[in-house]
Amino acid sequence: MESCSVTRLEYSGTVSAHWNLCLLGSKTAPTSAYSSPARSLGDTGITPLSPSHIVNDTDSSVSEQQAFLVVVAIDFGTTSSGYAYSFTKEPECIHVMRRWEGGDPGVSNQKTPTTILLTPERKFHSFGYAARDFYHDLDPNEAKQWLYLEKFKMKLHTTGDLTMDTDLTAANGKKVKALEIFAYALQYFKEQALKELSDQAGSEFENSDVRWVITVPAIWKQPAKQFMRQAAYQAGLVSPENSEQLIIALEPEAASIYCRKLRLHQMIELSSKAAVNGYSGSDTVGAGFTQAKEHVRRHRQSRTFLVENVIGEIWSELEEGDKYVVVDSGGGTVDLTVHQIRLPEGHLKELYKATGGPYGSLGVDYEFEKLLYKIFGEDFIEQFKIKRPAAWVDLMIAFESRKRAAAPDRTNPLNITLPFSFIDYYKKFRGHSVEHALRKSNVDFVKWSSQGMLRMSPDAMNALFKPTIDSIIEHLRDLFQKPEVSTVKFLFLVGGFAEAPLLQQAVQAAFGDQCRIIIPQDVGLTILKGAVLFGLDPAVIKVRRSPLTYGVGVLNRYVEGKHPPEKLLVKDGTRWCTDVFDKFISADQSVALGELVKRSYTPAKPSQLVIVINIYSSEHDNVSFITDPGVKKCGTLRLDLTGTSGTAVPARREIQTLMQFGDTEIKATAIDIATSKSVKVGIDFLNY
């Protein structure tokens, strides 16, 4: 089942929308897994009471903030992960986690690879460099028994019917539950962070003193965001009873919050619009970035970043209503978010719902894999991955460090070492040498070097980047066509992939004359630092866009000639139109944080004592019936009114339904006005 998603919004539709809802679509509704609320429940369901309204109840709904001593943010990335923290008493100091053991040449290791190793008995063994190095050192036959997983976060983006039982496949081909793996990873970060905090404090640090923040891509559908929260519950970060102790932050929003604080010496400007820091747009992209990297390297020993309690110079140039785009390009996905500034506090308003796609740096790895297929044959490569999984990991590590050396102006070739077992296994598999395969393959820009290396011309390496970068540029072009996105002042390029000079050059060439392009210096840590700032002040993002349309299934009076005949339901002499989708909020509508949307209903049959309200969502805006294509059930409110017979009940009993739009979660409540009986439910995308 396709995922249905939920988020945060503001209602601007007309009040009379209910009664007209079934008039919108006189097309024949397709049959669906959801039968009408009335028929399926054996009762007559609910019908709207007129009028109903929206309440901008943003203040009363925000509960008293619990006092946390520290905010710990976890940037759970596709290729690399890490955590950072800040004590609430010194919010201007952000500490990035302790230096990791291990590391690769040419790769700064403030974060660790998102790799996890389980023993043959499926118990957690290690994470990050430790997992990779241990796996690499295992005997090849023994390695086949161990479960090694990497880059598994993408599964949450690519799985259309994500559930708590979704599987991941380890390097040896064995299946393991995704929820378990995500929980193991989060548990590992929890233990590392608490250990570091305890060492700093000189005494045991309690988990209850920590506010946790986990970052997710803004383009993830709602089930994936809920899945992350479930994994955090399983990992013991927080309990479902104290759900507010965990904030799910959207990656580009976190980056946006950090970019507000940037001082001139903390960024590089790429665009041709103006010069900052003595780098003008006409300088090569590489030069400015190399200088910045040098600055970062010199300060790398210090893991504490000072965030001045002021607005950065770039930000001070922004005026009320100014717009900017954050392009978060990571390992797996690229997220594009458009924000507008709201003064005086400088709060952020999301102007256009997050877009993007699976255009992360992993795309370059896939292109390299396709190149290997072309030279050595797909049958061999797939077999090699299964038979020599650790050697395959080695080969991809070797490629990663060369990938980072790719640059627009590079002239000398890039050498990628082939593991000995690759050369050996190929000879056994094909009966001839790797060198012979290269000669025969007609791939003229990849040569064999006598030191046992693939020698790639710079053009060959650049060609591997091209499909991914083209997708990013095309997506940005589409975004810039939108009226909401015209007159953008700045484009902030953030995320690990933003370090790639080829991507920087492409963005500069395409958009440098339209807006100013800014890259924060320690670009791979931007999201992590922003997530800490978000945890310290979650109210900074005031208005978001709803990714989905939400509503409930109701009955309306049947109107001959307007409603499809198959929707006619006759109960006790009354003719009803069934399966009507009564809309609470539309996809892409603005909604303020904490906003309440209220609707009033009455049971179609006054004597009804159990009232069931089903909540549905859709990616489409113009939904008429809950049986329309793409409509998904995502929650049920069951209000049991038995035992209230002594209460004087009005002839038309009013059941008030409220939806409150929070950070990445939505809560729904139904209240029987006569008896004040109520029931609450969180919108659930994984269990329907």
XYZ file of C-alpha atoms in Angstrom:
688
model
C 0.000 0.000 0.000
C 1.268 3.419 -0.884
C 2.293 5.511 2.073
C 0.063 8.227 3.320
C 1.621 11.221 4.948
C 0.794 13.788 7.553
C 2.055 17.154 8.659
C 1.435 20.760 9.590
C -1.052 23.313 8.185
C -3.584 26.215 8.158
C -7.178 25.975 6.954
C -8.364 28.528 4.478
C -11.226 26.644 2.830
C -14.814 27.783 3.114
C -16.938 26.532 5.945
C -19.683 25.198 3.713
C -17.235 22.801 2.131
C -18.751 19.759 3.824
C -22.151 19.770 2.379
C -20.803 20.249 -1.102
C -18.118 17.634 -0.855
C -19.998 14.909 -2.568
C -21.095 17.243 -5.279
C -17.524 17.679 -6.444
C -17.225 14.323 -8.086
C -20.070 12.757 -9.948
C -17.650 10.367 -11.591
C -18.066 6.725 -10.730
C -15.843 5.994 -7.765
C -13.672 2.924 -8.248
C -14.123 0.074 -5.851
C -11.617 0.195 -3.064
C -10.337 -1.747 -0.097
C -12.315 0.673 2.051
C -16.011 0.001 1.953
C -18.282 2.743 3.122
C -17.982 3.683 6.801
C -21.665 2.994 7.217
C -21.758 -0.431 5.605
C -18.569 -1.671 7.143
C -19.425 -0.658 10.690
C -22.967 -1.886 10.723
C -24.093 1.568 11.839
C -24.968 4.751 10.116
C -21.732 6.665 10.619
C -21.572 10.442 11.075
C -22.784 13.439 9.158
C -21.445 17.035 9.322
C -23.131 19.604 11.545
C -23.108 23.077 10.070
C -21.314 25.366 10.551
C -17.847 24.272 11.592
C -14.678 26.263 11.809
C -10.949 26.428 12.344
C -9.312 27.658 15.504
C -5.819 29.107 15.419
C -5.182 27.787 18.863
C -1.434 27.849 18.572
C -0.574 29.023 22.078
C -2.737 26.967 24.381
C -1.764 23.803 22.541
C 1.957 24.084 23.128
C 2.501 22.336 26.428
C 4.867 23.578 29.098
C 8.433 22.908 27.991
C 10.080 20.214 30.034
C 13.439 21.350 31.393
C 16.217 19.409 29.652
C 19.862 19.898 30.564
C 21.212 19.090 27.127
C 20.080 18.727 23.518
C 21.638 15.857 21.558
C 21.051 15.776 17.800
C 21.694 12.673 15.706
C 22.288 13.153 11.994
C 21.459 9.687 10.728
C 22.779 9.898 7.180
C 22.712 7.498 4.237
C 26.499 7.336 3.948
C 27.716 8.837 7.233
C 26.244 9.673 10.629
C 27.143 11.542 13.761
C 25.855 13.428 16.778
C 26.404 16.822 18.364
C 25.131 18.390 21.568
C 24.720 21.602 23.454
C 23.966 22.277 27.118
C 20.842 24.400 27.480
C 22.771 26.694 29.863
C 25.356 27.453 27.149
C 23.370 27.360 23.910
C 26.100 29.209 22.023
C 28.459 26.204 22.294
C 27.795 23.246 20.012
C 30.024 20.237 20.663
C 30.531 17.743 17.848
C 31.052 14.157 18.986
C 34.406 12.704 19.942
C 36.735 11.796 17.122
C 36.074 8.362 15.676
C 38.597 5.611 15.490
C 39.615 4.650 11.978
C 39.039 6.725 8.914
C 39.869 6.843 5.233
C 42.413 8.819 3.270
C 40.882 11.988 1.889
C 37.767 11.710 4.057
C 37.331 13.956 7.087
C 36.051 11.801 9.900
C 33.954 14.061 12.088
C 31.189 11.642 11.216
C 31.370 7.872 10.890
C 30.125 5.642 8.049
C 26.528 4.460 8.458
C 27.546 0.802 8.567
C 26.471 -1.824 11.057
C 27.699 -5.361 11.760
C 25.717 -8.146 13.415
C 27.181 -11.438 14.581
C 26.119 -14.711 12.895
C 23.618 -14.987 15.813
C 22.166 -11.613 14.712
C 23.330 -9.723 17.792
C 24.706 -6.176 17.510
C 28.498 -6.204 17.154
C 29.734 -2.789 15.994
C 28.939 0.389 14.088
C 30.835 2.744 11.762
C 34.556 2.377 11.052
C 34.797 -0.322 13.725
C 32.142 -2.427 11.946
C 33.758 -1.932 8.569
C 37.295 -2.708 9.705
C 36.290 -5.789 11.701
C 34.268 -7.124 8.773
C 37.155 -6.488 6.422
C 39.564 -8.477 8.622
C 37.353 -11.571 8.824
C 38.319 -14.681 6.912
C 36.248 -14.654 3.637
C 34.417 -17.871 4.574
C 33.654 -16.594 8.064
C 32.569 -13.186 6.698
C 29.722 -14.894 4.836
C 28.100 -15.761 8.198
C 28.177 -12.175 9.533
C 25.515 -9.595 8.642
C 27.006 -6.364 7.355
C 24.717 -3.500 6.291
C 25.508 -0.127 4.755
C 23.562 2.696 3.060
C 20.367 1.133 4.405
C 18.606 4.429 5.169
C 17.545 4.724 1.505
C 15.224 1.767 2.016
C 12.864 4.043 3.975
C 12.645 6.406 0.999
C 12.285 3.772 -1.711
C 9.814 1.397 -0.006
C 6.291 2.297 -1.069
C 4.567 0.084 1.492
C 6.781 0.579 4.529
C 5.635 -1.287 7.661
C 7.133 -2.327 10.996
C 8.036 -5.625 9.300
C 9.973 -4.239 6.313
C 13.218 -6.165 5.723
C 16.734 -5.081 4.801
C 19.233 -7.296 2.997
C 22.735 -7.668 4.466
C 25.871 -7.965 2.282
C 25.684 -11.788 2.498
C 22.115 -11.767 1.125
C 20.416 -12.541 4.464
C 17.298 -10.630 5.486
C 16.928 -8.716 8.734
C 14.142 -6.459 10.092
C 14.711 -2.793 9.218
C 13.247 -1.626 12.539
C 15.837 -3.702 14.431
C 18.754 -2.249 12.467
C 17.590 1.359 12.875
C 16.997 0.754 16.592
C 20.504 -0.776 17.011
C 22.064 2.244 15.296
C 20.136 4.761 17.427
C 20.913 2.779 20.582
C 24.598 2.914 19.673
C 24.476 6.715 19.342
C 22.532 7.000 22.580
C 25.191 5.009 24.462
C 28.087 6.944 22.873
C 26.496 10.318 23.613
C 25.541 9.487 27.226
C 29.049 8.120 27.838
C 30.629 11.307 26.497
C 28.234 13.496 28.516
C 28.924 11.465 31.687
C 32.699 11.806 31.145
C 32.279 15.563 30.767
C 30.009 15.896 33.798
C 32.143 13.612 35.951
C 29.042 11.666 36.991
C 26.382 9.431 35.429
C 24.269 11.423 32.971
C 20.572 10.530 32.974
C 18.748 9.938 29.705
C 15.737 11.848 31.079
C 17.864 15.032 31.077
C 18.375 14.816 27.304
C 16.168 16.215 24.585
C 16.869 14.093 21.497
C 16.637 15.359 17.918
C 16.819 13.004 14.912
C 17.098 14.427 11.402
C 15.202 13.047 8.406
C 14.905 14.237 4.785
C 11.979 16.636 4.273
C 10.866 14.689 1.187
C 10.377 11.474 3.137
C 6.788 10.362 3.222
C 5.018 10.260 6.553
C 5.432 6.498 7.196
C 9.224 6.853 7.033
C 9.171 9.700 9.570
C 6.942 7.642 11.872
C 9.252 4.649 11.380
C 12.209 6.698 12.713
C 10.207 7.567 15.820
C 9.266 3.904 16.365
C 12.943 2.926 16.040
C 13.815 5.568 18.661
C 11.207 4.089 21.033
C 12.653 0.613 20.479
C 16.190 1.918 21.039
C 15.165 3.392 24.390
C 15.951 7.001 23.422
C 12.517 8.008 24.677
C 9.289 6.276 25.619
C 5.978 6.738 23.767
C 4.598 8.288 26.999
C 7.265 11.048 26.809
C 7.124 11.454 23.048
C 7.892 15.205 23.253
C 11.407 14.331 24.512
C 12.197 13.457 20.871
C 11.900 15.925 17.998
C 12.023 14.692 14.419
C 13.751 17.524 12.546
C 13.701 17.983 8.789
C 17.251 18.136 7.383
C 16.950 21.267 5.195
C 15.138 23.097 8.010
C 18.006 22.293 10.370
C 20.468 23.565 7.746
C 18.392 26.717 7.305
C 18.493 27.456 11.040
C 22.282 27.104 11.086
C 22.766 29.232 7.963
C 21.058 32.135 9.769
C 24.001 32.275 12.143
C 26.764 32.289 9.513
C 29.440 34.974 9.716
C 31.345 35.985 6.589
C 34.437 33.960 7.492
C 32.298 30.821 7.861
C 31.183 30.507 4.254
C 32.186 30.596 0.624
C 30.194 32.440 -2.000
C 30.080 30.870 -5.465
C 27.759 33.116 -7.406
C 28.685 35.802 -9.863
C 26.306 38.201 -8.105
C 28.781 39.588 -5.556
C 32.108 38.976 -3.901
C 32.477 37.852 -0.310
C 35.702 37.108 1.537
C 37.727 38.215 -1.432
C 36.438 35.343 -3.557
C 34.572 36.619 -6.537
C 32.399 34.448 -8.724
C 35.030 34.555 -11.441
C 37.560 32.770 -9.212
C 37.528 29.032 -9.654
C 35.126 27.253 -7.368
C 37.898 24.960 -6.234
C 40.229 27.684 -4.966
C 37.782 29.204 -2.511
C 36.738 25.837 -1.274
C 40.312 24.599 -0.825
C 41.103 27.634 1.310
C 37.997 27.019 3.386
C 38.848 23.338 3.805
C 42.296 24.340 5.019
C 40.696 26.659 7.589
C 38.448 23.800 8.738
C 41.371 21.378 8.902
C 43.390 23.761 11.076
C 40.495 24.060 13.495
C 39.521 20.420 13.334
C 41.051 19.563 16.718
C 38.489 21.788 18.373
C 35.151 20.014 18.373
C 33.286 22.942 19.902
C 31.666 25.447 17.568
C 30.691 28.837 18.882
C 27.397 30.035 17.513
C 27.167 33.718 18.229
C 23.848 34.813 19.608
C 23.388 37.220 16.742
C 22.148 37.070 13.209
C 25.005 36.504 10.719
C 25.969 39.173 8.165
C 24.332 37.347 5.271
C 21.137 37.102 7.269
C 21.191 40.749 8.210
C 20.864 41.535 4.491
C 17.545 39.693 4.384
C 14.408 41.746 4.808
C 10.850 40.855 5.763
C 9.420 38.588 3.072
C 12.771 37.687 1.468
C 13.002 34.146 0.131
C 15.854 31.691 -0.012
C 16.329 28.080 -1.076
C 18.170 25.414 0.917
C 19.555 22.613 -1.255
C 20.473 19.749 1.040
C 22.496 17.281 -1.008
C 23.498 14.213 0.955
C 24.434 10.624 0.275
C 20.981 9.328 -0.567
C 18.611 12.180 -1.309
C 18.552 15.812 -2.351
C 15.996 17.945 -0.525
C 14.935 21.370 -1.742
C 13.145 23.683 0.674
C 12.032 27.284 0.145
C 11.833 29.518 3.206
C 10.706 33.061 3.753
C 11.891 35.284 6.527
C 9.407 36.730 9.034
C 10.558 39.666 11.115
C 11.089 40.857 13.824
C 12.148 37.538 15.354
C 13.416 36.147 12.066
C 11.069 33.144 12.212
C 10.941 30.905 9.173
C 7.948 30.151 7.025
C 7.986 27.277 4.567
C 6.822 28.720 1.245
C 6.676 25.673 -0.945
C 6.395 22.050 0.104
C 9.708 20.207 0.152
C 10.672 18.553 -3.104
C 13.667 16.533 -4.241
C 14.484 12.930 -4.923
C 17.039 10.137 -4.735
C 19.819 12.218 -6.303
C 22.451 11.883 -3.597
C 26.123 10.988 -4.030
C 25.128 7.300 -4.018
C 24.084 7.881 -7.631
C 27.768 8.283 -8.494
C 28.505 4.908 -6.845
C 25.752 3.280 -8.926
C 27.292 4.729 -12.100
C 30.663 3.257 -11.096
C 28.958 -0.101 -10.557
C 27.404 0.149 -14.027
C 30.860 0.872 -15.458
C 32.204 -2.263 -13.759
C 29.282 -4.241 -15.244
C 30.246 -2.958 -18.663
C 33.892 -3.984 -18.288
C 33.646 -7.234 -16.299
C 30.026 -8.332 -16.807
C 27.058 -7.959 -14.454
C 27.056 -11.712 -13.740
C 30.617 -11.543 -12.401
C 30.115 -8.363 -10.300
C 26.928 -9.683 -8.653
C 28.630 -13.021 -7.933
C 31.726 -11.251 -6.562
C 29.583 -9.183 -4.155
C 28.097 -12.377 -2.668
C 31.251 -14.512 -2.676
C 33.699 -11.808 -1.523
C 31.545 -9.251 0.298
C 34.425 -7.721 2.297
C 36.551 -7.238 -0.841
C 33.598 -5.505 -2.539
C 33.404 -3.104 0.435
C 37.156 -2.456 -0.004
C 36.735 -1.650 -3.670
C 33.962 0.858 -2.918
C 36.120 2.508 -0.205
C 38.910 2.890 -2.758
C 36.425 4.429 -5.193
C 35.063 6.803 -2.511
C 38.443 8.418 -1.862
C 39.023 8.883 -5.633
C 35.498 10.203 -6.069
C 36.363 12.984 -3.633
C 39.372 13.931 -5.781
C 37.202 14.618 -8.840
C 37.213 18.284 -9.878
C 36.209 20.272 -12.979
C 39.758 21.368 -13.773
C 41.555 18.103 -13.000
C 43.916 16.882 -15.754
C 45.744 13.879 -14.285
C 44.103 10.425 -14.151
C 42.565 8.867 -11.015
C 43.794 5.432 -9.959
C 41.483 2.975 -8.206
C 43.141 -0.023 -6.591
C 41.469 -3.351 -7.331
C 41.618 -5.764 -4.359
C 43.805 -8.814 -5.040
C 40.812 -11.108 -4.527
C 38.981 -9.262 -7.338
C 41.815 -9.945 -9.802
C 42.156 -13.537 -8.581
C 38.422 -14.322 -8.550
C 37.930 -12.790 -11.999
C 40.602 -15.068 -13.487
C 38.912 -18.126 -11.945
C 35.456 -16.980 -13.016
C 36.228 -16.008 -16.632
C 39.447 -17.883 -17.357
C 41.278 -14.723 -18.470
C 42.826 -11.679 -16.812
C 41.351 -8.354 -15.707
C 43.721 -6.655 -18.171
C 42.262 -8.737 -21.016
C 38.718 -7.713 -19.956
C 39.652 -4.035 -20.085
C 41.186 -4.363 -23.556
C 38.114 -6.216 -24.808
C 35.506 -3.926 -23.214
C 35.785 -0.912 -25.569
C 35.742 1.382 -22.530
C 38.600 3.486 -23.813
C 38.762 6.033 -20.955
C 39.554 3.342 -18.334
C 42.969 1.709 -18.640
C 44.807 -0.971 -16.690
C 47.909 0.104 -14.815
C 50.661 -2.414 -14.076
C 50.391 -1.645 -10.324
C 47.027 -3.440 -10.235
C 44.875 -0.340 -10.645
C 42.078 0.920 -12.829
C 43.284 4.201 -14.294
C 40.389 6.549 -15.044
C 40.682 9.734 -17.058
C 39.192 12.838 -15.349
C 36.479 12.862 -18.062
C 35.567 9.276 -17.187
C 35.168 10.209 -13.518
C 33.180 13.361 -14.373
C 30.866 11.225 -16.544
C 29.986 9.165 -13.440
C 28.786 12.345 -11.697
C 26.831 13.674 -14.663
C 23.458 11.803 -14.353
C 23.123 12.652 -10.647
C 24.161 16.304 -11.027
C 21.914 16.707 -14.091
C 18.951 15.436 -12.025
C 19.696 17.962 -9.256
C 20.006 20.887 -11.709
C 16.841 19.859 -13.549
C 14.938 19.633 -10.275
C 16.193 23.063 -9.225
C 15.206 24.497 -12.638
C 11.664 23.156 -12.149
C 11.569 24.702 -8.683
C 12.755 28.112 -9.937
C 9.847 28.102 -12.449
C 7.316 28.144 -9.597
C 5.811 31.573 -8.877
C 6.441 31.140 -5.104
C 10.135 30.664 -5.827
C 10.698 33.641 -8.118
C 12.863 36.417 -6.647
C 14.905 34.093 -4.442
C 17.775 36.032 -2.872
C 20.072 33.221 -1.704
C 20.683 29.565 -2.428
C 22.402 27.697 0.412
C 24.152 24.530 -0.741
C 24.592 22.138 2.206
C 25.082 18.427 2.970
C 27.998 16.081 2.331
C 27.605 16.035 -1.469
C 27.857 19.857 -1.490
C 31.609 19.369 -0.969
C 31.892 18.048 -4.549
C 33.464 20.746 -6.758
C 31.625 19.299 -9.781
C 28.247 19.899 -8.108
C 29.308 23.373 -6.948
C 30.350 24.322 -10.467
C 27.108 23.023 -11.999
C 24.943 24.959 -9.515
C 27.040 28.097 -10.027
C 26.818 27.844 -13.822
C 23.043 27.286 -13.790
C 21.909 29.743 -11.101
C 24.818 32.082 -10.295
C 23.187 34.932 -12.211
C 19.788 34.490 -10.493
C 20.715 34.441 -6.823
C 23.693 34.383 -4.501
C 25.015 30.867 -3.874
C 26.445 30.267 -0.419
C 28.232 27.207 0.984
C 28.858 27.016 4.740
C 32.456 26.022 5.439
C 32.036 22.837 7.401
C 29.283 21.931 4.996
C 29.008 18.240 6.033
C 28.188 19.286 9.624
C 25.683 22.043 8.801
C 22.626 19.856 9.383
C 23.996 18.400 12.592
C 24.704 21.834 14.080
C 21.362 23.208 12.871
C 19.532 20.249 14.435
C 21.058 21.139 17.828
C 19.879 24.757 17.441
C 16.416 23.479 16.486
C 16.306 21.308 19.627
C 17.177 24.356 21.743
C 14.385 26.418 20.126
C 11.841 24.263 18.237
C 9.466 27.220 17.790
C 11.762 28.868 15.237
C 9.889 27.235 12.345
C 6.424 28.776 12.552
C 4.613 27.802 9.358
C 4.958 24.681 7.271
C 3.181 23.222 4.246
C 1.073 20.119 4.592
C 2.406 17.347 2.372
C -1.047 15.707 2.323
C -4.756 16.346 2.253
C -6.492 15.061 5.405
C -10.132 14.347 6.055
C -12.664 11.926 7.515
C -15.247 9.629 5.965
C -18.823 10.911 6.408
C -22.385 10.568 5.138
C -24.157 13.435 3.364
C -27.769 13.721 2.275
C -28.101 12.066 -1.127
C -28.881 14.481 -3.998
C -30.402 12.829 -7.064
C -28.480 13.535 -10.252
C -25.482 14.886 -8.363
C -24.280 11.840 -6.476
C -23.245 8.538 -8.059
C -26.051 5.949 -7.701
C -23.647 3.357 -6.238
C -23.087 5.710 -3.273
C -26.782 5.698 -2.290
C -27.484 4.230 1.143
C -31.032 4.168 2.556
C -31.289 3.879 6.363
C -34.565 4.280 8.285
C -36.132 6.018 5.296
C -33.307 8.575 4.938
C -31.290 8.622 1.718
C -27.563 9.112 2.340
C -24.573 9.562 0.047
C -21.900 7.373 1.606
C -18.058 7.414 1.482
C -17.832 11.220 1.350
C -14.351 12.612 2.093
C -14.808 15.607 4.434
C -11.623 17.638 4.133
C -9.753 19.051 7.141
C -6.726 20.422 5.349
C -5.413 20.396 1.773
C -2.060 19.258 0.446
C 0.392 22.170 0.206
C -1.744 24.379 2.441
C 0.122 26.499 5.003
C -0.325 25.461 8.602
C 1.000 27.049 11.767
C 2.731 24.878 14.325
C 0.283 23.650 16.955
C -2.716 24.739 14.891
C -6.070 23.107 15.624
C -8.637 22.376 12.960
C -12.128 21.638 14.344
C -15.136 19.991 12.760
C -18.521 19.102 14.266
C -20.471 15.989 13.348
C -23.621 14.275 14.504
C -24.385 10.551 14.432
C -26.636 9.802 11.460
C -28.694 7.711 13.884
C -29.337 9.546 17.191
C -29.389 6.356 19.303
C -25.866 5.352 18.208
C -23.578 4.663 21.199
C -20.321 3.719 19.499
C -19.106 6.365 17.101
C -16.260 5.440 14.770
C -14.524 8.181 12.804
C -12.022 7.029 10.190
C -9.274 9.456 9.150
C -7.916 9.370 5.597
C -5.147 11.096 3.680
C -4.220 11.642 0.064
C -1.422 13.293 -1.895
C -4.100 14.857 -4.116
C -6.021 17.988 -3.295
C -9.338 17.365 -5.073
C -10.603 14.327 -3.186
C -14.350 13.669 -3.182
C -14.717 10.157 -1.806
C -12.648 7.938 0.453
C -12.733 5.371 -2.368
C -10.894 7.714 -4.781
C -7.535 6.398 -6.018
C -4.626 7.204 -3.688
C -6.777 7.747 -0.571
C -5.307 5.888 2.418
C -6.750 5.260 5.847
C -4.353 6.525 8.510
C -6.263 6.599 11.780
C -9.456 5.652 13.612
C -11.186 7.462 16.466
C -13.539 5.155 18.379
C -15.743 7.018 20.823
C -17.693 4.685 23.120
C -20.700 6.442 24.648
C -22.230 3.441 26.399
C -23.017 4.144 30.040
C -23.943 7.764 29.323
C -27.669 7.099 28.954
C -28.492 8.967 32.164
C -27.172 12.200 30.693
C -29.617 14.476 28.929
C -28.610 14.145 25.304
C -29.812 16.754 22.792
C -31.770 15.553 19.764
C -28.780 16.316 17.578
C -25.796 15.043 19.468
C -22.607 17.006 18.628
C -19.343 15.150 18.230
C -16.448 17.567 17.872
C -13.368 16.341 16.002
C -10.080 18.197 16.280
C -6.811 17.704 14.427
C -3.671 19.305 15.791
C -0.672 19.716 13.537
C 2.622 19.347 15.360
C 6.243 18.943 14.284
C 6.090 15.851 12.145
C 3.138 14.336 13.927
C -0.588 14.901 13.893
C -2.933 14.134 16.746
C -6.689 13.743 16.411
C -9.334 14.001 19.156
C -13.091 13.330 19.214
C -15.245 14.833 21.976
C -18.913 14.180 22.744
C -20.056 17.703 23.680
C -22.987 16.518 25.849
C -20.919 14.267 28.131
C -17.372 15.634 27.596
C -16.241 12.078 26.847
C -13.207 12.162 24.557
C -10.788 9.886 22.759
C -7.364 10.679 21.245
C -5.307 9.041 18.536
C -2.027 9.694 16.754
C -2.166 9.452 12.983
C -0.601 6.110 12.083
C 0.869 5.323 8.661
C 2.552 2.029 9.425
C -0.248 -0.117 10.756
C -3.120 0.410 8.311
